[in-house]
GROMACS .gro file of C-alpha atoms in nm:
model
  298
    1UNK     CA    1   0.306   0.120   5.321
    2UNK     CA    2   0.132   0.406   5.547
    3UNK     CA    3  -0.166   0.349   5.296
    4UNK     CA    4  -0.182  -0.015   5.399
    5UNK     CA    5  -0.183   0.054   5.793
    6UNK     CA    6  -0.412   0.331   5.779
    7UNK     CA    7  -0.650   0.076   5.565
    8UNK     CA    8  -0.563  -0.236   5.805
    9UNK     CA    9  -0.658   0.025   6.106
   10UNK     CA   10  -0.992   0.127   5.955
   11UNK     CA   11  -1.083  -0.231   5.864
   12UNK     CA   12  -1.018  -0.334   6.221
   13UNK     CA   13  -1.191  -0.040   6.411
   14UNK     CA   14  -1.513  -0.143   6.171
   15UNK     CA   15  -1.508  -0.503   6.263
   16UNK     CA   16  -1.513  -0.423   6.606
   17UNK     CA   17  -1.775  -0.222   6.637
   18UNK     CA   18  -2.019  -0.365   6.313
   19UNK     CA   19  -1.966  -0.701   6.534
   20UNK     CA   20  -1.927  -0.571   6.830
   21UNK     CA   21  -1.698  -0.860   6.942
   22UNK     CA   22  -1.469  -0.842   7.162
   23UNK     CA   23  -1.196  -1.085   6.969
   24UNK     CA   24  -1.162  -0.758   6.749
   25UNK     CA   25  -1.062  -0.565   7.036
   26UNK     CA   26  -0.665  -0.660   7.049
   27UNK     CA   27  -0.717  -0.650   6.701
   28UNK     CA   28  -0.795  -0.270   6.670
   29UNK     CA   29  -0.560  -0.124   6.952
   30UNK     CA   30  -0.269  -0.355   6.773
   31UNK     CA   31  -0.362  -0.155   6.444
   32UNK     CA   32  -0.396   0.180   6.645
   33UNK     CA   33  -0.063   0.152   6.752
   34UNK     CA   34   0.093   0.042   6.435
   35UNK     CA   35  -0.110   0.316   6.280
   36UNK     CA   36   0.064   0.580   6.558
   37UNK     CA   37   0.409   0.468   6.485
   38UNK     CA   38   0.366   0.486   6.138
   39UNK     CA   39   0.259   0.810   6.146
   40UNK     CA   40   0.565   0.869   6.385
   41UNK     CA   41   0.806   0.747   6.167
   42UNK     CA   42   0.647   0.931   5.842
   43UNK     CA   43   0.717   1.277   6.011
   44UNK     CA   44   1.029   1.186   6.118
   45UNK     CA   45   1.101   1.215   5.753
   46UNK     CA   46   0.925   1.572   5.693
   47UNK     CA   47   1.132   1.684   5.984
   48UNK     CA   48   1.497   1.558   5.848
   49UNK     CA   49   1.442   1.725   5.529
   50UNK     CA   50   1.263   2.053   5.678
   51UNK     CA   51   1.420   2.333   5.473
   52UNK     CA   52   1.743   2.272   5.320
   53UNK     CA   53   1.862   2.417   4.959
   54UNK     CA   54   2.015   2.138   4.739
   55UNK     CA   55   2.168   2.149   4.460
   56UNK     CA   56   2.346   2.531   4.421
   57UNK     CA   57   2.662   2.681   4.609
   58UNK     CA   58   2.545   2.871   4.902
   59UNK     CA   59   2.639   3.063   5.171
   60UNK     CA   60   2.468   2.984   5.487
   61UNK     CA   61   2.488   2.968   5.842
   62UNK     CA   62   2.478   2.759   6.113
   63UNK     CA   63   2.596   2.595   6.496
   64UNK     CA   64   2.730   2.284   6.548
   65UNK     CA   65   2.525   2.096   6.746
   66UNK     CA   66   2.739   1.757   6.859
   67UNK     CA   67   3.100   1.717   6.938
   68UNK     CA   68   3.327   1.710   6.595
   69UNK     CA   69   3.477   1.352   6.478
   70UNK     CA   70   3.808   1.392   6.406
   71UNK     CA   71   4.062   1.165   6.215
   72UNK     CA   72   4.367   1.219   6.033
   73UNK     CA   73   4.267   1.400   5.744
   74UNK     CA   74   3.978   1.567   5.827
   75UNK     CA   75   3.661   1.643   6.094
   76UNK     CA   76   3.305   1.540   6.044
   77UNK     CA   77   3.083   1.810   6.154
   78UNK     CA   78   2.777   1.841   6.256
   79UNK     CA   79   2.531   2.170   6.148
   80UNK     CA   80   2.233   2.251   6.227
   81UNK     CA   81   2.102   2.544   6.038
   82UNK     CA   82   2.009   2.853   6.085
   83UNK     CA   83   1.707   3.101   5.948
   84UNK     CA   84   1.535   3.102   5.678
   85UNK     CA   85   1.677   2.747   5.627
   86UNK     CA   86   1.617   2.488   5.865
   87UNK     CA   87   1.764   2.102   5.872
   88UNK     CA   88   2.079   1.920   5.994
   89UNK     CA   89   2.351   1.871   5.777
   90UNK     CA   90   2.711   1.669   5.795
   91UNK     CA   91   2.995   1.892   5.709
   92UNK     CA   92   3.335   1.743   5.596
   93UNK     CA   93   3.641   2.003   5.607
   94UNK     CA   94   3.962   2.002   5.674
   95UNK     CA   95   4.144   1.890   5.981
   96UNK     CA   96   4.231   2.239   6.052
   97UNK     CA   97   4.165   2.489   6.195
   98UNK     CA   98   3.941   2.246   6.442
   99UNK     CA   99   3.605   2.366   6.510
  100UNK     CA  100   3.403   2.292   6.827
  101UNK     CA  101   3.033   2.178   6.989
  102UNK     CA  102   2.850   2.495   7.017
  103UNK     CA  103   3.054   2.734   6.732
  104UNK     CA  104   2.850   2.954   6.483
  105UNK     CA  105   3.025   2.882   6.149
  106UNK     CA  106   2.922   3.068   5.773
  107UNK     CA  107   3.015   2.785   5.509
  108UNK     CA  108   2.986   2.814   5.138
  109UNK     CA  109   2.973   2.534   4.872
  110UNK     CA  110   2.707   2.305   4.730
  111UNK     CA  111   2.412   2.084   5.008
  112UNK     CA  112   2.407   1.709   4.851
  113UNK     CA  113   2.076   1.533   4.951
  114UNK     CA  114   2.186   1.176   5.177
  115UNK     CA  115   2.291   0.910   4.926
  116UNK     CA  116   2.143   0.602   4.907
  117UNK     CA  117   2.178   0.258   5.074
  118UNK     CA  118   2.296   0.192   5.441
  119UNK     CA  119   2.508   0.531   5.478
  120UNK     CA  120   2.223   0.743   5.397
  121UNK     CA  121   2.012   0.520   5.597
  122UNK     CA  122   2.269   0.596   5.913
  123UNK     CA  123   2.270   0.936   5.817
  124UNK     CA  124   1.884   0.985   5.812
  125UNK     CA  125   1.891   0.777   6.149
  126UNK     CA  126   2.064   1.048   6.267
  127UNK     CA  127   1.834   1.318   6.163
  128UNK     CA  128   2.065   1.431   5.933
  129UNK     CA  129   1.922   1.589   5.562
  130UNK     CA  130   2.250   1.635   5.370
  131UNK     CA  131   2.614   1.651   5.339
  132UNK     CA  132   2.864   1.869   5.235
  133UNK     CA  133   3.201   1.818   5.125
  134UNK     CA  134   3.510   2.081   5.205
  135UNK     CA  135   3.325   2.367   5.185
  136UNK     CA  136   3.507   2.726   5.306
  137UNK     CA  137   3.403   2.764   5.633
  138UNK     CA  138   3.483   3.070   5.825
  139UNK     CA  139   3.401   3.055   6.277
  140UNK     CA  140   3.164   3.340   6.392
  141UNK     CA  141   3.157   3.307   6.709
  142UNK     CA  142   3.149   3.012   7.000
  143UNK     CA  143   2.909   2.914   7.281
  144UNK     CA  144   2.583   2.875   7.092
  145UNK     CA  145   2.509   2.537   7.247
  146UNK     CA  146   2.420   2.406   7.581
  147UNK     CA  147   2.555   2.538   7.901
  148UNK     CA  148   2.567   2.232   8.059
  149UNK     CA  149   2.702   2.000   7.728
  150UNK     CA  150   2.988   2.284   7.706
  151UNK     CA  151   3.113   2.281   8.081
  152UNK     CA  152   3.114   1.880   8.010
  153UNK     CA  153   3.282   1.852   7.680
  154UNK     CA  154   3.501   2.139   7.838
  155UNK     CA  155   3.581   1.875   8.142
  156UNK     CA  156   3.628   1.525   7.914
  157UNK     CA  157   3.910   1.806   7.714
  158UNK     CA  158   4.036   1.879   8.057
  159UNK     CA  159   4.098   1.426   8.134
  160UNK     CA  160   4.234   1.415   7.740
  161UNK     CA  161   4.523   1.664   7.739
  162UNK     CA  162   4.596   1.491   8.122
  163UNK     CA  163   4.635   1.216   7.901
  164UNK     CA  164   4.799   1.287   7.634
  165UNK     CA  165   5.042   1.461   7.863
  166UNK     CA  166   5.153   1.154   8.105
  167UNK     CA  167   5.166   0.870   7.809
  168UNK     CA  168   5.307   0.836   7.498
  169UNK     CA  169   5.079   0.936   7.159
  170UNK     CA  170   4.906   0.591   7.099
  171UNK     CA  171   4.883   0.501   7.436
  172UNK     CA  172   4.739   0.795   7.519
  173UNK     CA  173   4.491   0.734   7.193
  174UNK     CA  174   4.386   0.455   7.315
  175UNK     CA  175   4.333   0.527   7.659
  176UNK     CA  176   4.100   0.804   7.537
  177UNK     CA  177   3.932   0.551   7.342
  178UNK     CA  178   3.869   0.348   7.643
  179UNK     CA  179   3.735   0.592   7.868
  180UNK     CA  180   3.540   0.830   7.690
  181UNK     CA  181   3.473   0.661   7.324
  182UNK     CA  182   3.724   0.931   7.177
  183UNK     CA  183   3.907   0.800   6.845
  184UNK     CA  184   4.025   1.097   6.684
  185UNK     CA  185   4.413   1.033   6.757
  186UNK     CA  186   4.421   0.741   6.626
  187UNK     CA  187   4.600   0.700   6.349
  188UNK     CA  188   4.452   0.473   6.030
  189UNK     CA  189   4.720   0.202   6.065
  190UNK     CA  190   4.644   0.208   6.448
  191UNK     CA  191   4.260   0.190   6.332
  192UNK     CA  192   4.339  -0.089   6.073
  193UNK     CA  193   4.566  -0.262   6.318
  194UNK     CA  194   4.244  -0.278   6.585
  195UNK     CA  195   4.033  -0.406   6.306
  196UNK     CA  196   4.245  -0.692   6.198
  197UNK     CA  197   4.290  -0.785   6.537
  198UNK     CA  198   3.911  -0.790   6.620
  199UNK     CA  199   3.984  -0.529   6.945
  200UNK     CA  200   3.795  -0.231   6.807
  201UNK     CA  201   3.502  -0.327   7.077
  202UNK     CA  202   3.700  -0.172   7.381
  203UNK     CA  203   3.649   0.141   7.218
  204UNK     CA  204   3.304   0.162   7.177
  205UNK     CA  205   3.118   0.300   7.425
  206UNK     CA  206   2.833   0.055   7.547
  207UNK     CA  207   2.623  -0.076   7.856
  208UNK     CA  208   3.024  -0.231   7.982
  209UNK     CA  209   3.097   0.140   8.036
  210UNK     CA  210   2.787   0.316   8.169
  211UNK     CA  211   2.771   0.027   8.433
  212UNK     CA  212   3.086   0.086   8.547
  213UNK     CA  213   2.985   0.478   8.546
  214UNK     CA  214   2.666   0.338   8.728
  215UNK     CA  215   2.851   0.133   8.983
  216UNK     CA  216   3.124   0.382   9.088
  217UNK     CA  217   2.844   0.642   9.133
  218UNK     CA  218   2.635   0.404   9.405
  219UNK     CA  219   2.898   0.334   9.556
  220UNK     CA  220   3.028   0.683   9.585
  221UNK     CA  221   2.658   0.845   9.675
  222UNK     CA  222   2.518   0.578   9.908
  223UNK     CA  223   2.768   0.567  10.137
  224UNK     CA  224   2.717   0.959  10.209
  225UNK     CA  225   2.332   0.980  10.157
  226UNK     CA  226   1.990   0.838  10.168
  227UNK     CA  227   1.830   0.635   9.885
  228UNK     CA  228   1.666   0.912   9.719
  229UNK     CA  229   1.941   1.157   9.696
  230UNK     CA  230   2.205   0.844   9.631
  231UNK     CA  231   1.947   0.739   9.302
  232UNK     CA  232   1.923   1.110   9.191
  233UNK     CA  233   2.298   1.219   9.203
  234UNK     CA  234   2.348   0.877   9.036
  235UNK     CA  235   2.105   0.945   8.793
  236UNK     CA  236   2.311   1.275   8.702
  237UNK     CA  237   2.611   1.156   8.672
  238UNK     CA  238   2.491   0.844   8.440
  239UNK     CA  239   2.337   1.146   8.195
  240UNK     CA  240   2.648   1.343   8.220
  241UNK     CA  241   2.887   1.099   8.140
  242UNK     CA  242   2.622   1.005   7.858
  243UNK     CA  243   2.644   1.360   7.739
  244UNK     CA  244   3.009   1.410   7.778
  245UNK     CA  245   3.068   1.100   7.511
  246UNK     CA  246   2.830   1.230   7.249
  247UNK     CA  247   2.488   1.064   7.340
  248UNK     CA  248   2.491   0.796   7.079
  249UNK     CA  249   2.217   0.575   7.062
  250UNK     CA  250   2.418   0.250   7.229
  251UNK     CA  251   2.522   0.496   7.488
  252UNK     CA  252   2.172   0.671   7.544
  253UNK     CA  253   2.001   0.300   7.560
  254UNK     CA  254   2.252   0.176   7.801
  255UNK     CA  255   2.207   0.509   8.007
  256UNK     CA  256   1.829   0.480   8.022
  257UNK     CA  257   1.854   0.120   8.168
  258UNK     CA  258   2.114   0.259   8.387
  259UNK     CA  259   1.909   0.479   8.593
  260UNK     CA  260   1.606   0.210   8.548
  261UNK     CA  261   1.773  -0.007   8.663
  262UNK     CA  262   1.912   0.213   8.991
  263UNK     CA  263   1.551   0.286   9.046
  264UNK     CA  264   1.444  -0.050   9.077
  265UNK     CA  265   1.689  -0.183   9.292
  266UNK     CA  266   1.609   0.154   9.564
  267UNK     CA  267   1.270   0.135   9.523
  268UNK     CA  268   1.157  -0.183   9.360
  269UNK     CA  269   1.217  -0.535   9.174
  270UNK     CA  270   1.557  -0.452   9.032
  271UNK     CA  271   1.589  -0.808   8.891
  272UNK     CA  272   1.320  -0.746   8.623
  273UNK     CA  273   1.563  -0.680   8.373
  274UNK     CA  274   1.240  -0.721   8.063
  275UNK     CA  275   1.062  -0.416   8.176
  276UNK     CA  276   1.341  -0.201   8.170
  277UNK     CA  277   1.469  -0.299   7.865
  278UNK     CA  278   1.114  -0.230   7.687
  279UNK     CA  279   1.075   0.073   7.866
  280UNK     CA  280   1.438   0.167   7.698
  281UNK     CA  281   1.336   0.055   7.388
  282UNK     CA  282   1.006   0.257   7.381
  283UNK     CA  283   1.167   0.616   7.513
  284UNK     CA  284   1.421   0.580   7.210
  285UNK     CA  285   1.136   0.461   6.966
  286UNK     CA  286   0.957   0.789   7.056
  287UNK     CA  287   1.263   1.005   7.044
  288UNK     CA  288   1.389   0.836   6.709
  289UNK     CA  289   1.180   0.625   6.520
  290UNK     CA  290   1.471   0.542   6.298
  291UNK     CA  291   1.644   0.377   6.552
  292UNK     CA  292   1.414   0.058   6.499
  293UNK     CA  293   1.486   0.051   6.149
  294UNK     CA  294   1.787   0.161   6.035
  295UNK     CA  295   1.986   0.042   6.350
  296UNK     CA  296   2.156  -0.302   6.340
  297UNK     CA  297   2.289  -0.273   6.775
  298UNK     CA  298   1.898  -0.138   6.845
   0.00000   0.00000   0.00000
């Protein structure tokens, strides 16, 4: 496929300038760009699968670098890896003890390349170059991740145990699951139970959520402060509460025409709603090239 593009771009930039026409002209910067993002996305592959050692029982370390998924059974993390190896990898272990965002762990058992299909598909979306299953994992140490993602993730633990403290266990679950996107108390009848009722959509995080993050903030800021300061304060607390609920890619979209959005209506047409959702579109395009392929709500 890369061979045909790079072939369709060289036929194109010849035409244009052997006829010197300028009909070829949309022609060749179409290609060009094609060409680019084919390129793009061809990296993006080197890059998931850097240096990781399939196929053997190892012992290797590594830091978590996004919040744990938790469910009943067991946590999903996820590793990133340190020297002389270098990739991302998704960890299943057991439920206990639970491990954090930000932990050095040492784990030993055998790296799995990504299956096949539309799981390894997800999994490559999300940079990820193999899986491991229940190895033993032993914590090192904690705080190897952001400042700023830790105080946050430190914060959203501070509004679930508030929670969990005034309401009963599944309320509480699902309350957590309404405000920040966090599932990992509920149980799997309560998750089968959502699914045959066709309510597991008030649990996922999406553009419903950020603009009410978006709207609160406005309103909070503007009243107190001019337009500049009001859009920038607003603009923070859109990419915290982005970063607080893990930063997935419905969450990052809807964030990024969040604060486009803000920034129209201070300082522009904030009605164009087409612009901002192709300037969305491109940042995560650039960021993730996967995103376009291998994502069915992109």
């Amino acid at each position: 496929m890369f061979l045909v593009l790079s072939a369709v771009f060289l036929l194109s930039i010849v035409l244009a300038f052997f006829f010197r026409a300028r009909d070829f002209l949309p022609l060749s910067c179409g290609a060009f760009i094609v060409f680019l993002g084919a390129l793009h996305f061809g990296f993006a592959d080197i890059i998931v699968n850097r240096n990781i050692p399939f196929g053997k029982d190892y012992k290797i370390e590594g830091v978590i670098y996004a919040e744990p998924e938790f469910n009943e059974k067991s946590q999903d993390v996820k590793i990133r890896l340190s020297e002389p190896y270098d990739g991302n990898l998704l960890v299943k272990i057991a439920r206990f003890p639970e491990f954090a965002y930000g932990d050095l762990v040492e784990f030993y058992g055998e790296i799995k390349p990504v299956p096949f299909g539309s799981y390894g598909n997800y999994l490559k979306k999300e940079k990820i170059g193999g899986v491991v299953s229940f190895p033993e994992t032993t914590l090192i140490s904690g705080g190897h991740g952001s400042r700023v993602r830790i105080v946050l993730l430190g914060f959203k633990g501070l509004v679930s145990g508030a929670v969990r403290k005034t309401l009963s266990y599944e309320k509480a679950a699902l309350l957590q699951g309404i405000l920040l996107g966090d599932t990992g108390d509920f149980s799997e009848s309560f998750r089968e139970n959502m699914r045959a009722s066709g309510t597991t959509h008030i649990v996922a995080l999406s553009g419903y959520n950020i603009s009410i993050v978006a709207l609160a903030a406005v309103f909070l800021f503007s009243r107190f402060l001019a337009p500049t300061r009001s859009f920038i304060l607003s603009s923070a607390f859109i990419a915290a509460f982005v970063l607080m609920t893990g930063a997935s890619p419905s969450v990052t979209r809807a964030g990024i025409m969040g604060v486009m959005l803000l920034f129209g209506k201070l300082f522009g047409n904030g009605d164009d709603l087409k612009n901002v959702l192709i300037l969305s579109a491109l940042g995560m395009i650039i960021a993730n090239p996967r995103v376009l392929v291998f994502d069915a709500g992109f």
